[in-house]
mmCIF file of C-alpha atoms in Angstrom:
data_model
loop_
_atom_site.group_PDB
_atom_site.id
_atom_site.type_symbol
_atom_site.label_atom_id
_atom_site.label_comp_id
_atom_site.label_asym_id
_atom_site.label_seq_id
_atom_site.Cartn_x
_atom_site.Cartn_y
_atom_site.Cartn_z
ATOM 1 C CA MET A 282 -16.993 5.851 6.760
ATOM 2 C CA ALA A 283 -19.053 7.945 9.162
ATOM 3 C CA SER A 284 -18.190 5.664 12.073
ATOM 4 C CA LEU A 285 -14.497 5.241 11.133
ATOM 5 C CA GLN A 286 -12.332 5.994 14.148
ATOM 6 C CA ILE A 287 -8.571 5.485 14.207
ATOM 7 C CA HIS A 288 -7.483 4.755 17.776
ATOM 8 C CA PRO A 289 -3.985 5.038 19.316
ATOM 9 C CA PRO A 290 -2.939 1.378 18.738
ATOM 10 C CA PHE A 291 -3.354 1.812 14.959
ATOM 11 C CA LEU A 292 -1.427 5.078 15.060
ATOM 12 C CA TRP A 293 1.396 3.627 17.159
ATOM 13 C CA THR A 294 1.649 0.645 14.834
ATOM 14 C CA ALA A 295 1.709 2.725 11.651
ATOM 15 C CA GLY A 296 4.109 5.258 13.142
ATOM 16 C CA THR A 297 6.632 2.627 14.215
ATOM 17 C CA ILE A 298 6.343 -0.052 11.504
ATOM 18 C CA TRP A 299 6.468 2.042 8.333
ATOM 19 C CA PRO A 300 9.628 4.140 8.982
ATOM 20 C CA PRO A 301 12.010 1.128 9.064
ATOM 21 C CA ILE A 302 10.220 -0.405 6.062
ATOM 22 C CA CYS A 303 10.608 2.788 4.031
ATOM 23 C CA LEU A 304 14.220 3.223 5.159
ATOM 24 C CA ALA A 305 15.044 -0.354 4.169
ATOM 25 C CA ILE A 306 13.385 -0.225 0.769
ATOM 26 C CA VAL A 307 14.994 3.095 -0.219
ATOM 27 C CA ALA A 308 18.402 1.868 0.970
ATOM 28 C CA ALA A 309 17.903 -1.368 -0.985
ATOM 29 C CA ARG A 310 17.127 0.658 -4.106
ATOM 30 C CA PHE A 311 20.499 2.405 -3.904
ATOM 31 C CA VAL A 312 22.286 -0.869 -3.102
ATOM 32 C CA MET A 313 20.758 -2.500 -6.171
ATOM 33 C CA ARG A 314 21.761 0.405 -8.405
ATOM 34 C CA LYS A 315 25.349 0.122 -7.165
ATOM 35 C CA SER A 316 25.472 -3.680 -7.468
ATOM 36 C CA GLN A 317 24.192 -3.449 -11.061
ATOM 37 C CA ARG A 318 26.869 -0.796 -11.788
ATOM 38 C CA MET A 319 24.217 1.667 -12.856
ATOM 39 C CA ARG A 320 24.544 5.376 -12.208
ATOM 40 C CA TYR A 321 22.085 6.949 -9.796
ATOM 41 C CA GLY A 322 19.387 8.937 -11.537
ATOM 42 C CA LEU A 323 17.195 11.817 -10.451
ATOM 43 C CA ASP A 324 14.411 9.277 -9.917
ATOM 44 C CA ASP A 325 16.596 7.640 -7.237
ATOM 45 C CA TRP A 326 17.610 10.876 -5.504
ATOM 46 C CA LEU A 327 14.010 12.117 -5.275
ATOM 47 C CA THR A 328 13.148 9.193 -3.006
ATOM 48 C CA LEU A 329 15.397 10.686 -0.296
ATOM 49 C CA PRO A 330 13.406 13.907 0.384
ATOM 50 C CA ALA A 331 10.216 11.834 0.148
ATOM 51 C CA LEU A 332 11.628 9.452 2.772
ATOM 52 C CA ILE A 333 12.607 12.333 5.075
ATOM 53 C CA LEU A 334 9.103 13.807 4.820
ATOM 54 C CA ILE A 335 7.503 10.432 5.588
ATOM 55 C CA LEU A 336 9.715 10.112 8.669
ATOM 56 C CA GLY A 337 8.541 13.589 9.673
ATOM 57 C CA MET A 338 4.920 12.513 9.247
ATOM 58 C CA ALA A 339 5.533 9.454 11.432
ATOM 59 C CA ALA A 340 7.163 11.589 14.140
ATOM 60 C CA THR A 341 4.217 14.011 14.051
ATOM 61 C CA ILE A 342 1.702 11.183 14.462
ATOM 62 C CA LEU A 343 3.594 9.624 17.372
ATOM 63 C CA ALA A 344 3.952 13.012 19.084
ATOM 64 C CA GLY A 345 0.223 13.663 18.677
ATOM 65 C CA VAL A 346 -0.689 10.306 20.195
ATOM 66 C CA ALA A 347 1.753 10.814 23.074
ATOM 67 C CA GLN A 348 -0.056 14.059 23.945
ATOM 68 C CA HIS A 349 -3.437 12.261 23.949
ATOM 69 C CA ALA A 350 -4.645 14.306 20.993
ATOM 70 C CA LEU A 351 -4.607 12.066 17.900
ATOM 71 C CA GLY A 352 -6.841 9.032 18.243
ATOM 72 C CA TYR A 353 -8.775 10.471 21.186
ATOM 73 C CA PRO A 354 -12.262 12.059 21.256
ATOM 74 C CA THR A 355 -12.634 15.826 21.139
ATOM 75 C CA PRO A 356 -13.129 17.422 24.587
ATOM 76 C CA LYS A 357 -16.678 18.742 24.895
ATOM 77 C CA PRO A 358 -16.853 22.579 24.919
ATOM 78 C CA GLU A 359 -19.234 24.599 27.038
ATOM 79 C CA PRO A 360 -22.635 25.080 25.355
ATOM 80 C CA GLY A 361 -22.634 28.139 23.107
ATOM 81 C CA THR A 362 -18.813 28.301 22.836
ATOM 82 C CA GLU A 363 -18.334 25.823 19.981
ATOM 83 C CA LEU A 364 -16.785 28.418 17.650
ATOM 84 C CA THR A 365 -14.445 30.048 20.154
ATOM 85 C CA ALA A 366 -13.594 27.219 22.546
ATOM 86 C CA THR A 367 -10.479 25.125 22.155
ATOM 87 C CA SER A 368 -8.332 22.762 24.187
ATOM 88 C CA PRO A 369 -4.671 21.691 24.197
ATOM 89 C CA GLN A 370 -5.679 18.414 22.526
ATOM 90 C CA GLN A 371 -7.561 20.189 19.724
ATOM 91 C CA THR A 372 -4.645 22.548 19.169
ATOM 92 C CA VAL A 373 -2.235 19.615 18.828
ATOM 93 C CA THR A 374 -4.600 17.803 16.437
ATOM 94 C CA ARG A 375 -5.024 20.859 14.202
ATOM 95 C CA LYS A 376 -1.274 21.547 14.154
ATOM 96 C CA ALA A 377 -0.614 17.908 13.276
ATOM 97 C CA TYR A 378 -3.199 17.994 10.481
ATOM 98 C CA MET A 379 -1.677 21.119 8.959
ATOM 99 C CA ALA A 380 1.881 19.774 9.207
ATOM 100 C CA ILE A 381 1.025 16.361 7.750
ATOM 101 C CA THR A 382 -1.006 17.877 4.904
ATOM 102 C CA LEU A 383 1.971 20.019 3.879
ATOM 103 C CA MET A 384 4.495 17.194 4.300
ATOM 104 C CA GLN A 385 2.331 14.706 2.419
ATOM 105 C CA THR A 386 1.745 17.088 -0.478
ATOM 106 C CA ALA A 387 5.495 17.637 -0.825
ATOM 107 C CA ALA A 388 6.277 13.921 -0.377
ATOM 108 C CA LEU A 389 3.734 12.847 -3.000
ATOM 109 C CA THR A 390 5.144 15.422 -5.416
ATOM 110 C CA PHE A 391 8.634 13.938 -5.052
ATOM 111 C CA ILE A 392 7.239 10.397 -5.339
ATOM 112 C CA LYS A 393 5.206 11.136 -8.472
ATOM 113 C CA LEU A 394 8.173 12.899 -10.090
ATOM 114 C CA SER A 395 10.400 9.930 -9.245
ATOM 115 C CA CYS A 396 7.849 7.558 -10.765
ATOM 116 C CA MET A 397 7.659 9.459 -14.056
ATOM 117 C CA LEU A 398 11.442 9.862 -14.272
ATOM 118 C CA PHE A 399 11.738 6.107 -13.766
ATOM 119 C CA TYR A 400 9.346 5.600 -16.674
ATOM 120 C CA GLN A 401 11.505 7.967 -18.705
ATOM 121 C CA ARG A 402 14.563 5.784 -18.108
ATOM 122 C CA ILE A 403 12.696 2.699 -19.290
ATOM 123 C CA PHE A 404 10.535 4.061 -22.104
ATOM 124 C CA ARG A 405 12.727 6.878 -23.428
ATOM 125 C CA THR A 406 13.235 5.018 -26.740
ATOM 126 C CA ALA A 407 9.645 3.786 -26.983
ATOM 127 C CA SER A 408 8.266 6.581 -29.147
ATOM 128 C CA HIS A 409 8.278 10.334 -29.587
ATOM 129 C CA ILE A 410 4.715 10.467 -28.249
ATOM 130 C CA ALA A 411 5.743 8.658 -25.053
ATOM 131 C CA ASN A 412 8.500 11.200 -24.410
ATOM 132 C CA ILE A 413 6.118 14.108 -24.962
ATOM 133 C CA LEU A 414 3.558 12.575 -22.592
ATOM 134 C CA ILE A 415 6.222 12.065 -19.932
ATOM 135 C CA TYR A 416 7.273 15.731 -20.064
ATOM 136 C CA ILE A 417 3.646 16.891 -19.959
ATOM 137 C CA ILE A 418 2.905 14.743 -16.905
ATOM 138 C CA LEU A 419 6.113 15.913 -15.192
ATOM 139 C CA ALA A 420 5.019 19.523 -15.701
ATOM 140 C CA LEU A 421 1.532 18.765 -14.360
ATOM 141 C CA ILE A 422 3.012 17.126 -11.255
ATOM 142 C CA LEU A 423 5.169 20.177 -10.543
ATOM 143 C CA VAL A 424 2.225 22.550 -10.961
ATOM 144 C CA TRP A 425 0.032 20.264 -8.842
ATOM 145 C CA GLY A 426 2.536 19.989 -5.999
ATOM 146 C CA LEU A 427 3.553 23.639 -5.836
ATOM 147 C CA GLY A 428 -0.007 24.863 -6.330
ATOM 148 C CA PHE A 429 -1.609 22.855 -3.539
ATOM 149 C CA PHE A 430 1.326 23.228 -1.134
ATOM 150 C CA PHE A 431 1.233 27.022 -1.233
ATOM 151 C CA SER A 432 -2.570 27.184 -1.512
ATOM 152 C CA PHE A 433 -2.888 25.338 1.785
ATOM 153 C CA LEU A 434 0.075 27.073 3.451
ATOM 154 C CA PHE A 435 -1.264 30.564 2.709
ATOM 155 C CA ALA A 436 -4.989 29.774 2.894
ATOM 156 C CA CYS A 437 -5.195 32.181 5.838
ATOM 157 C CA ASN A 438 -2.618 34.549 4.332
ATOM 158 C CA THR A 439 0.140 34.841 6.942
ATOM 159 C CA HIS A 440 -2.151 34.184 9.930
ATOM 160 C CA PHE A 441 -0.851 30.651 10.383
ATOM 161 C CA ASP A 442 -2.226 30.452 13.933
ATOM 162 C CA TYR A 443 -5.756 30.516 12.479
ATOM 163 C CA PHE A 444 -5.243 26.882 11.527
ATOM 164 C CA TRP A 445 -5.069 25.652 15.108
ATOM 165 C CA THR A 446 -6.624 28.239 17.446
ATOM 166 C CA ASN A 447 -10.405 27.862 17.022
ATOM 167 C CA LEU A 448 -13.119 27.488 14.406
ATOM 168 C CA GLU A 449 -13.969 31.185 14.511
ATOM 169 C CA ASN A 450 -10.468 32.072 13.295
ATOM 170 C CA GLN A 451 -10.570 29.362 10.624
ATOM 171 C CA LEU A 452 -13.733 30.950 9.230
ATOM 172 C CA LYS A 453 -11.787 34.207 8.796
ATOM 173 C CA CYS A 454 -9.480 32.554 6.257
ATOM 174 C CA PRO A 455 -10.052 33.889 2.709
ATOM 175 C CA ALA A 456 -9.821 30.359 1.310
ATOM 176 C CA ASP A 457 -12.039 27.427 2.257
ATOM 177 C CA LEU A 458 -9.702 24.822 3.796
ATOM 178 C CA SER A 459 -12.175 21.986 3.244
ATOM 179 C CA LYS A 460 -12.529 22.826 -0.456
ATOM 180 C CA ILE A 461 -8.735 22.898 -0.850
ATOM 181 C CA ASP A 462 -8.550 19.508 0.866
ATOM 182 C CA LEU A 463 -11.239 18.100 -1.414
ATOM 183 C CA SER A 464 -9.593 19.429 -4.584
ATOM 184 C CA LEU A 465 -6.234 18.039 -3.464
ATOM 185 C CA SER A 466 -7.697 14.592 -2.827
ATOM 186 C CA VAL A 467 -9.644 14.391 -6.098
ATOM 187 C CA SER A 468 -6.687 15.494 -8.219
ATOM 188 C CA ASP A 469 -4.389 13.144 -6.291
ATOM 189 C CA VAL A 470 -6.556 10.133 -7.157
ATOM 190 C CA VAL A 471 -6.757 11.165 -10.826
ATOM 191 C CA MET A 472 -2.998 11.614 -11.133
ATOM 192 C CA ASP A 473 -2.310 8.295 -9.399
ATOM 193 C CA VAL A 474 -4.560 6.495 -11.873
ATOM 194 C CA ILE A 475 -2.696 8.158 -14.761
ATOM 195 C CA LEU A 476 0.669 7.097 -13.341
ATOM 196 C CA LEU A 477 -0.527 3.517 -12.833
ATOM 197 C CA ALA A 478 -1.980 3.241 -16.339
ATOM 198 C CA PHE A 479 0.909 4.918 -18.174
ATOM 199 C CA PRO A 480 3.271 1.896 -18.559
ATOM 200 C CA ILE A 481 0.584 -0.656 -19.468
ATOM 201 C CA PRO A 482 0.662 -0.190 -23.303
ATOM 202 C CA TRP A 483 4.432 -0.641 -23.444
ATOM 203 C CA ILE A 484 4.499 -3.562 -21.031
ATOM 204 C CA MET A 485 1.906 -5.328 -23.183
ATOM 205 C CA ARG A 486 4.283 -5.028 -26.171
ATOM 206 C CA MET A 487 7.043 -6.921 -24.372
ATOM 207 C CA GLN A 488 8.025 -10.183 -26.066
ATOM 208 C CA ILE A 489 7.339 -12.384 -23.051
ATOM 209 C CA SER A 490 4.656 -14.807 -21.930
ATOM 210 C CA TRP A 491 1.328 -13.528 -20.631
ATOM 211 C CA GLY A 492 2.178 -14.861 -17.182
ATOM 212 C CA ASN A 493 5.336 -12.769 -17.060
ATOM 213 C CA LYS A 494 3.493 -9.738 -18.441
ATOM 214 C CA LEU A 495 1.017 -10.005 -15.591
ATOM 215 C CA LEU A 496 3.898 -10.347 -13.136
ATOM 216 C CA VAL A 497 5.574 -7.183 -14.438
ATOM 217 C CA LEU A 498 2.224 -5.362 -14.368
ATOM 218 C CA GLY A 499 1.755 -6.553 -10.804
ATOM 219 C CA ILE A 500 5.062 -4.979 -9.773
ATOM 220 C CA PHE A 501 4.058 -1.628 -11.276
ATOM 221 C CA THR A 502 0.448 -1.635 -10.113
ATOM 222 C CA LEU A 503 1.185 -2.235 -6.438
ATOM 223 C CA GLY A 504 0.729 1.513 -6.262
ATOM 224 C CA GLY A 505 -2.981 0.688 -6.336
ATOM 225 C CA LEU A 506 -2.738 0.322 -2.549
ATOM 226 C CA ALA A 507 -1.733 3.977 -2.363
ATOM 227 C CA VAL A 508 -4.706 4.855 -4.567
ATOM 228 C CA ALA A 509 -7.010 2.936 -2.210
ATOM 229 C CA ALA A 510 -5.719 4.965 0.745
ATOM 230 C CA SER A 511 -6.165 8.168 -1.258
ATOM 231 C CA ILE A 512 -9.757 7.253 -2.127
ATOM 232 C CA THR A 513 -10.490 6.516 1.541
ATOM 233 C CA ARG A 514 -9.158 9.931 2.476
ATOM 234 C CA LEU A 515 -11.306 11.480 -0.278
ATOM 235 C CA VAL A 516 -14.423 9.850 1.194
ATOM 236 C CA ILE A 517 -13.551 11.179 4.654
ATOM 237 C CA ILE A 518 -13.122 14.729 3.335
ATOM 238 C CA GLY A 519 -16.367 14.432 1.378
ATOM 239 C CA GLU A 520 -18.172 13.521 4.582
ATOM 240 C CA GLU A 521 -16.660 16.553 6.321
ATOM 241 C CA LEU A 522 -18.424 18.753 3.767
ATOM 242 C CA ASN A 523 -21.742 17.079 4.557
ATOM 243 C CA VAL A 524 -23.514 19.420 6.965
ATOM 244 C CA GLU A 525 -25.507 16.671 8.702
ATOM 245 C CA PHE A 526 -22.384 14.556 9.194
ATOM 246 C CA ALA A 527 -20.316 17.528 10.398
ATOM 247 C CA ALA A 528 -22.937 18.356 13.024
ATOM 248 C CA THR A 529 -22.628 14.938 14.681
ATOM 249 C CA ALA A 530 -19.033 13.924 13.896
ATOM 250 C CA ASP A 531 -16.159 14.130 16.354
ATOM 251 C CA GLU A 532 -13.730 16.714 14.952
ATOM 252 C CA ASP A 533 -10.552 15.131 16.312
ATOM 253 C CA PHE A 534 -11.497 11.624 15.160
ATOM 254 C CA VAL A 535 -12.269 12.921 11.652
ATOM 255 C CA SER A 536 -8.950 14.786 11.497
ATOM 256 C CA THR A 537 -7.096 11.744 12.825
ATOM 257 C CA ALA A 538 -8.637 9.482 10.183
ATOM 258 C CA GLY A 539 -7.734 11.950 7.439
ATOM 259 C CA LEU A 540 -4.085 12.348 8.411
ATOM 260 C CA TYR A 541 -3.739 8.594 9.063
ATOM 261 C CA PHE A 542 -4.691 7.754 5.478
ATOM 262 C CA MET A 543 -2.525 10.598 4.163
ATOM 263 C CA TYR A 544 0.424 8.946 5.895
ATOM 264 C CA ILE A 545 -0.494 5.431 4.737
ATOM 265 C CA GLU A 546 -0.864 6.633 1.143
ATOM 266 C CA ALA A 547 2.601 8.209 1.157
ATOM 267 C CA CYS A 548 4.177 5.058 2.636
ATOM 268 C CA PHE A 549 2.542 2.754 0.079
ATOM 269 C CA ALA A 550 3.444 5.131 -2.756
ATOM 270 C CA LEU A 551 7.131 5.276 -1.790
ATOM 271 C CA THR A 552 7.251 1.496 -1.471
ATOM 272 C CA ALA A 553 5.533 1.016 -4.833
ATOM 273 C CA ILE A 554 7.926 3.234 -6.816
ATOM 274 C CA CYS A 555 10.950 1.425 -5.353
ATOM 275 C CA LEU A 556 9.744 -2.138 -5.991
ATOM 276 C CA PRO A 557 10.467 -2.232 -9.760
ATOM 277 C CA SER A 558 14.088 -1.312 -9.012
ATOM 278 C CA LEU A 559 14.337 -4.196 -6.528
ATOM 279 C CA SER A 560 13.070 -6.916 -8.869
ATOM 280 C CA GLY A 561 16.516 -8.560 -9.031
ATOM 281 C CA ILE A 562 17.281 -8.231 -5.335
ATOM 282 C CA ARG A 563 17.521 -12.000 -4.789
ATOM 283 C CA LYS A 564 20.654 -12.003 -6.948
ATOM 284 C CA ASN A 565 22.437 -9.383 -4.846
ATOM 285 C CA ARG A 566 25.352 -10.941 -2.942
ATOM 286 C CA ALA A 567 24.830 -8.903 0.245
ATOM 287 C CA ILE A 568 21.137 -9.743 0.352
ATOM 288 C CA LYS A 569 21.818 -13.430 -0.342
ATOM 289 C CA ASN A 570 24.400 -13.548 2.469
ATOM 290 C CA LEU A 571 21.896 -11.960 4.845
ATOM 291 C CA ILE A 572 19.221 -14.512 3.885
ATOM 292 C CA GLU A 573 21.690 -17.387 4.293
ATOM 293 C CA GLY A 574 22.643 -16.032 7.707
ATOM 294 C CA PHE A 575 19.008 -16.080 8.813
ATOM 295 C CA ARG A 576 18.620 -19.598 7.451
ATOM 296 C CA SER A 577 21.677 -20.767 9.398
ATOM 297 C CA VAL A 578 20.340 -19.267 12.618
ATOM 298 C CA PHE A 579 16.927 -20.879 12.191
ATOM 299 C CA SER A 580 18.483 -24.196 11.146
ATOM 300 C CA SER A 581 20.751 -24.321 14.208
ATOM 301 C CA ASN A 582 17.848 -23.486 16.510
ATOM 302 C CA SER A 583 15.440 -25.977 14.999
ATOM 303 C CA ARG A 584 14.491 -28.908 17.167
ATOM 304 C CA GLY A 585 14.809 -32.514 16.055
ATOM 305 C CA SER A 586 16.505 -34.044 13.072
ATOM 306 C CA GLY A 587 13.304 -33.806 11.069
ATOM 307 C CA SER A 588 13.380 -30.007 11.303
ATOM 308 C CA ARG A 589 17.022 -29.942 10.224
ATOM 309 C CA ILE A 590 16.337 -32.228 7.271
ATOM 310 C CA ALA A 591 13.423 -30.037 6.201
ATOM 311 C CA ALA A 592 15.574 -26.917 6.446
ATOM 312 C CA ASP A 593 18.326 -28.555 4.409
ATOM 313 C CA GLY A 594 15.770 -29.553 1.806
ATOM 314 C CA ILE A 595 14.547 -25.985 1.547
ATOM 315 C CA ASN A 596 18.093 -24.657 1.229
ATOM 316 C CA SER A 597 18.874 -27.118 -1.547
ATOM 317 C CA ARG A 598 16.029 -25.991 -3.769
ATOM 318 C CA GLU A 599 16.744 -23.708 -6.656
ATOM 319 C CA ALA A 600 15.633 -20.120 -6.219
ATOM 320 C CA PRO A 601 12.602 -19.106 -8.268
ATOM 321 C CA GLU A 602 13.102 -17.082 -11.374
ATOM 322 C CA ASP A 603 13.503 -13.350 -10.877
ATOM 323 C CA ILE A 604 12.370 -10.494 -13.027
ATOM 324 C CA SER A 605 15.151 -7.930 -13.381
ATOM 325 C CA ILE A 606 14.352 -4.544 -14.828
ATOM 326 C CA CYS A 607 17.346 -3.067 -16.626
ATOM 327 C CA PHE A 608 17.953 -0.139 -18.929
ATOM 328 C CA GLU A 609 19.863 0.636 -22.069
ATOM 329 C CA GLU A 610 22.695 3.084 -22.593
ATOM 330 C CA PRO A 611 23.328 4.640 -26.049
ATOM 331 C CA LEU A 612 26.300 3.021 -27.750
ATOM 332 C CA SER A 613 27.264 1.829 -31.210
ATOM 333 C CA GLN A 614 25.151 -1.181 -32.164
ATOM 334 C CA PRO A 615 22.162 -0.327 -34.427
ATOM 335 C CA THR A 616 18.835 -2.043 -33.985
ATOM 336 C CA SER A 617 15.854 -2.325 -36.246
ATOM 337 C CA SER A 618 12.980 -0.042 -35.382
ATOM 338 C CA ALA A 619 10.575 -2.892 -35.989
ATOM 339 C CA GLU A 620 12.001 -5.039 -33.200
ATOM 340 C CA PRO A 621 9.772 -5.611 -30.190
ATOM 341 C CA ILE A 622 11.227 -5.630 -26.722
ATOM 342 C CA SER A 623 13.431 -8.697 -26.513
ATOM 343 C CA ILE A 624 14.210 -10.802 -23.502
ATOM 344 C CA VAL A 625 17.655 -12.323 -22.995
ATOM 345 C CA ASP A 626 16.701 -15.295 -20.881
ATOM 346 C CA ASP A 627 13.522 -16.631 -19.305
ATOM 347 C CA ALA A 628 15.418 -17.166 -16.049
ATOM 348 C CA ASP A 629 16.575 -13.536 -16.027
ATOM 349 C CA LEU A 630 13.640 -11.614 -17.450
ATOM 350 C CA GLU A 631 14.540 -8.044 -18.274
ATOM 351 C CA MET A 632 12.299 -5.161 -19.205
ATOM 352 C CA GLN A 633 14.169 -3.040 -21.729
ATOM 353 C CA PRO A 634 13.222 0.134 -23.584
ATOM 354 C CA LEU A 635 11.478 -0.141 -26.888
ATOM 355 C CA PRO A 636 14.001 0.507 -29.678
ATOM 356 C CA LYS A 637 13.653 3.772 -31.512
ATOM 357 C CA LYS A 638 14.261 4.227 -35.214
ATOM 358 C CA ASP A 639 17.920 4.922 -36.048
ATOM 359 C CA HIS A 640 18.723 4.847 -32.349
ATOM 360 C CA LYS A 641 22.010 3.116 -31.605
ATOM 361 C CA HIS A 642 22.166 1.266 -28.340
ATOM 362 C CA THR A 643 23.288 -1.805 -26.537
ATOM 363 C CA THR A 644 21.738 -3.633 -23.615
ATOM 364 C CA VAL A 645 23.179 -3.482 -20.127
ATOM 365 C CA THR A 646 22.284 -6.773 -18.451
ATOM 366 C CA CYS A 647 21.880 -6.979 -14.685
ATOM 367 C CA GLY A 648 24.761 -8.918 -13.156
ATOM 368 C CA THR A 649 23.861 -12.165 -11.480
ATOM 369 C CA GLU A 650 26.281 -11.604 -8.655
#
């Protein structure tokens, strides 16, 4: 990682590609909830502040690149002035790093809370232990988010300018910014692993084939990409604490790499927590009409009868089976506590909560159209 340098093209690409992706996937989540006639939950609403913060991170990155600060080498100071010297580019980089650290911490807190509240909707009838674990993890996430947000914000008390003026002022801060960064990264990785592993025991109890179990697990564990970005950031921060590395490393390149992977982690995490809610998106009428519209455009523009025949052949095929994740609402039909999770139809695979003893419920099935 010592030679890792994130240059402007990577920053421009990430800053322009991810915002529309995140906007689309959050919007699709709400569309799917409405099309399935399901009420919006707190897990849905928490994606909105997370989305706004990610858009703010993208804007910060693009502004930093536009000012030739992020993705560019650190201007060389005069010999003997390393602690007191600064430049407009360094000031912009340090401001961007502080802003993105705060925004990412808040965004990840909202994302993790949304993830656990989503689990609560699915597994709330699984067992008493599962419910207790969910509340414990929710409390830990709140403490984690608030603790690190304010620890970093007030690391220099109210001397916020110490963050971006020069190294001499940063050394005056009562708290060690690098140690806070390291603690944040380590705990972030640990909590992500917990969130990824949490649903596995209950998914394995589903009464479906092993192939479908792996498919459901795959939907949930796509958050592993966010964990990979978090681990990369952890390695970068660990290298910053290495005295030999710090003596030869370019400060602005190191900061750019750190905030780049903070941003990528948040984008992957938001995408991952929305994907389970979009598992039945192919059945949504608006989405199907949009896909058919694209097919019509490509079919009309295709050259030669062979291309048209091939397109018609593709359109005539049956759509692959979808996995739809639905929930249960309490009602009047009793179920046996010994029942495993049941699946209505192989062509419309649903993940439902585990029944709880003496809990009366009925199943709300996702509508096909």
